[in-house]
Tab-separated table of C-alpha atoms in Angstrom:
chain	number	residue	atom	x	y	z
A	1	MET	CA	-4.937	-1.409	13.412
A	2	GLU	CA	-6.987	1.532	14.583
A	3	ASN	CA	-5.354	4.146	12.348
A	4	SER	CA	-2.466	4.887	10.022
A	5	VAL	CA	-0.222	6.264	12.774
A	6	GLU	CA	-0.543	2.975	14.655
A	7	ALA	CA	0.147	1.087	11.428
A	8	LEU	CA	3.348	3.063	10.849
A	9	GLN	CA	4.473	2.492	14.426
A	10	THR	CA	3.832	-1.260	14.172
A	11	PHE	CA	5.634	-1.420	10.832
A	12	GLY	CA	8.580	0.576	12.178
A	13	GLU	CA	9.014	-1.801	15.112
A	14	ALA	CA	9.469	-4.859	12.876
A	15	PRO	CA	9.604	-3.907	9.184
A	16	ASP	CA	11.121	-7.216	8.095
A	17	SER	CA	8.141	-9.144	9.449
A	18	PHE	CA	5.976	-7.786	6.606
A	19	ASN	CA	5.929	-9.320	3.126
A	20	ALA	CA	3.723	-6.580	1.673
A	21	VAL	CA	1.363	-3.802	2.744
A	22	PHE	CA	-2.162	-2.983	1.580
A	23	THR	CA	-3.271	0.525	2.514
A	24	ASP	CA	-6.280	2.687	1.838
A	25	MET	CA	-5.825	6.202	0.493
A	26	CYS	CA	-8.285	7.999	2.771
A	27	MET	CA	-7.623	7.324	6.440
A	28	PRO	CA	-7.754	9.376	9.625
A	29	GLN	CA	-4.541	11.104	10.732
A	30	MET	CA	-2.438	10.182	7.674
A	31	ASN	CA	-3.456	9.357	4.104
A	32	GLY	CA	-2.184	6.244	2.370
A	33	ASP	CA	0.238	8.083	0.103
A	34	VAL	CA	1.986	9.643	3.111
A	35	LEU	CA	1.931	6.353	5.027
A	36	SER	CA	3.441	4.578	2.015
A	37	SER	CA	6.187	7.161	1.693
A	38	ARG	CA	7.113	6.854	5.365
A	39	MET	CA	7.119	3.055	5.183
A	40	LYS	CA	9.392	3.248	2.126
A	41	GLU	CA	11.790	5.449	4.135
A	42	ILE	CA	12.004	2.664	6.724
A	43	ARG	CA	12.178	-0.202	4.244
A	44	PRO	CA	12.583	0.828	0.591
A	45	ASP	CA	11.961	-2.673	-0.808
A	46	ILE	CA	8.540	-3.242	0.814
A	47	PRO	CA	5.827	-3.848	-1.809
A	48	ILE	CA	2.938	-1.477	-1.068
A	49	ILE	CA	-0.457	-1.664	-2.732
A	50	LEU	CA	-2.665	1.405	-2.412
A	51	CYS	CA	-6.452	1.069	-2.557
A	52	THR	CA	-8.769	3.987	-3.223
A	53	GLY	CA	-12.304	4.877	-4.107
A	54	TYR	CA	-11.236	8.381	-5.106
A	55	SER	CA	-9.251	8.263	-8.322
A	56	GLU	CA	-9.150	12.065	-8.455
A	57	LEU	CA	-6.987	12.061	-5.299
A	58	PHE	CA	-4.435	9.478	-6.395
A	59	SER	CA	-4.047	7.784	-9.760
A	60	GLU	CA	-2.343	4.628	-10.943
A	61	GLU	CA	0.272	6.838	-12.602
A	62	LYS	CA	0.992	8.610	-9.300
A	63	ALA	CA	1.266	5.216	-7.595
A	64	ARG	CA	3.916	4.121	-10.102
A	65	GLU	CA	5.777	7.421	-9.703
A	66	ALA	CA	5.748	6.906	-5.917
A	67	GLY	CA	7.319	3.465	-6.331
A	68	LEU	CA	4.263	1.555	-5.176
A	69	ALA	CA	3.900	-2.070	-6.225
A	70	GLY	CA	0.207	-1.816	-7.010
A	71	TYR	CA	-2.907	0.319	-7.210
A	72	LEU	CA	-6.475	-0.889	-6.773
A	73	GLN	CA	-9.613	1.120	-7.481
A	74	LYS	CA	-12.643	0.300	-5.300
A	75	PRO	CA	-14.732	-1.733	-5.405
A	76	ILE	CA	-12.022	-4.380	-5.149
A	77	TYR	CA	-12.722	-7.977	-6.047
A	78	HIS	CA	-10.951	-10.923	-4.429
A	79	LYS	CA	-9.396	-12.161	-7.674
A	80	GLN	CA	-8.091	-8.673	-8.463
A	81	MET	CA	-6.589	-8.343	-4.981
A	82	VAL	CA	-4.897	-11.741	-5.161
A	83	GLU	CA	-3.472	-11.057	-8.624
A	84	THR	CA	-2.134	-7.646	-7.597
A	85	LEU	CA	-0.474	-9.150	-4.524
A	86	ARG	CA	0.972	-11.998	-6.595
A	87	GLN	CA	2.486	-9.505	-9.030
A	88	ALA	CA	3.842	-7.344	-6.198
A	89	LEU	CA	5.562	-10.362	-4.663
A	90	ASN	CA	6.700	-11.674	-8.070
A	91	CYS	CA	5.005	-15.016	-7.441
A	92	PRO	CA	4.166	-17.321	-10.356
A	93	LYS	CA	0.538	-18.297	-10.924
């Protein structure tokens, strides 16, 4: 995707084709918290994991309050990403 507006449009066209969403906090046109909120309006049960390098903009606590399935602070390591996705999808190890 080129930007968050395109991501929202693609998601809105076929929301059930997504198992989960990873999004960055700082993006052009629409930040990840707004994108997540709009995706949740379309499909409330979609697990969304927000990634950020700016903890002062959005915290893990705010992510929980927003109903997000996960929160990752950059730099993100592969194992951390996989484990967060596994938890969001409620998959056993």
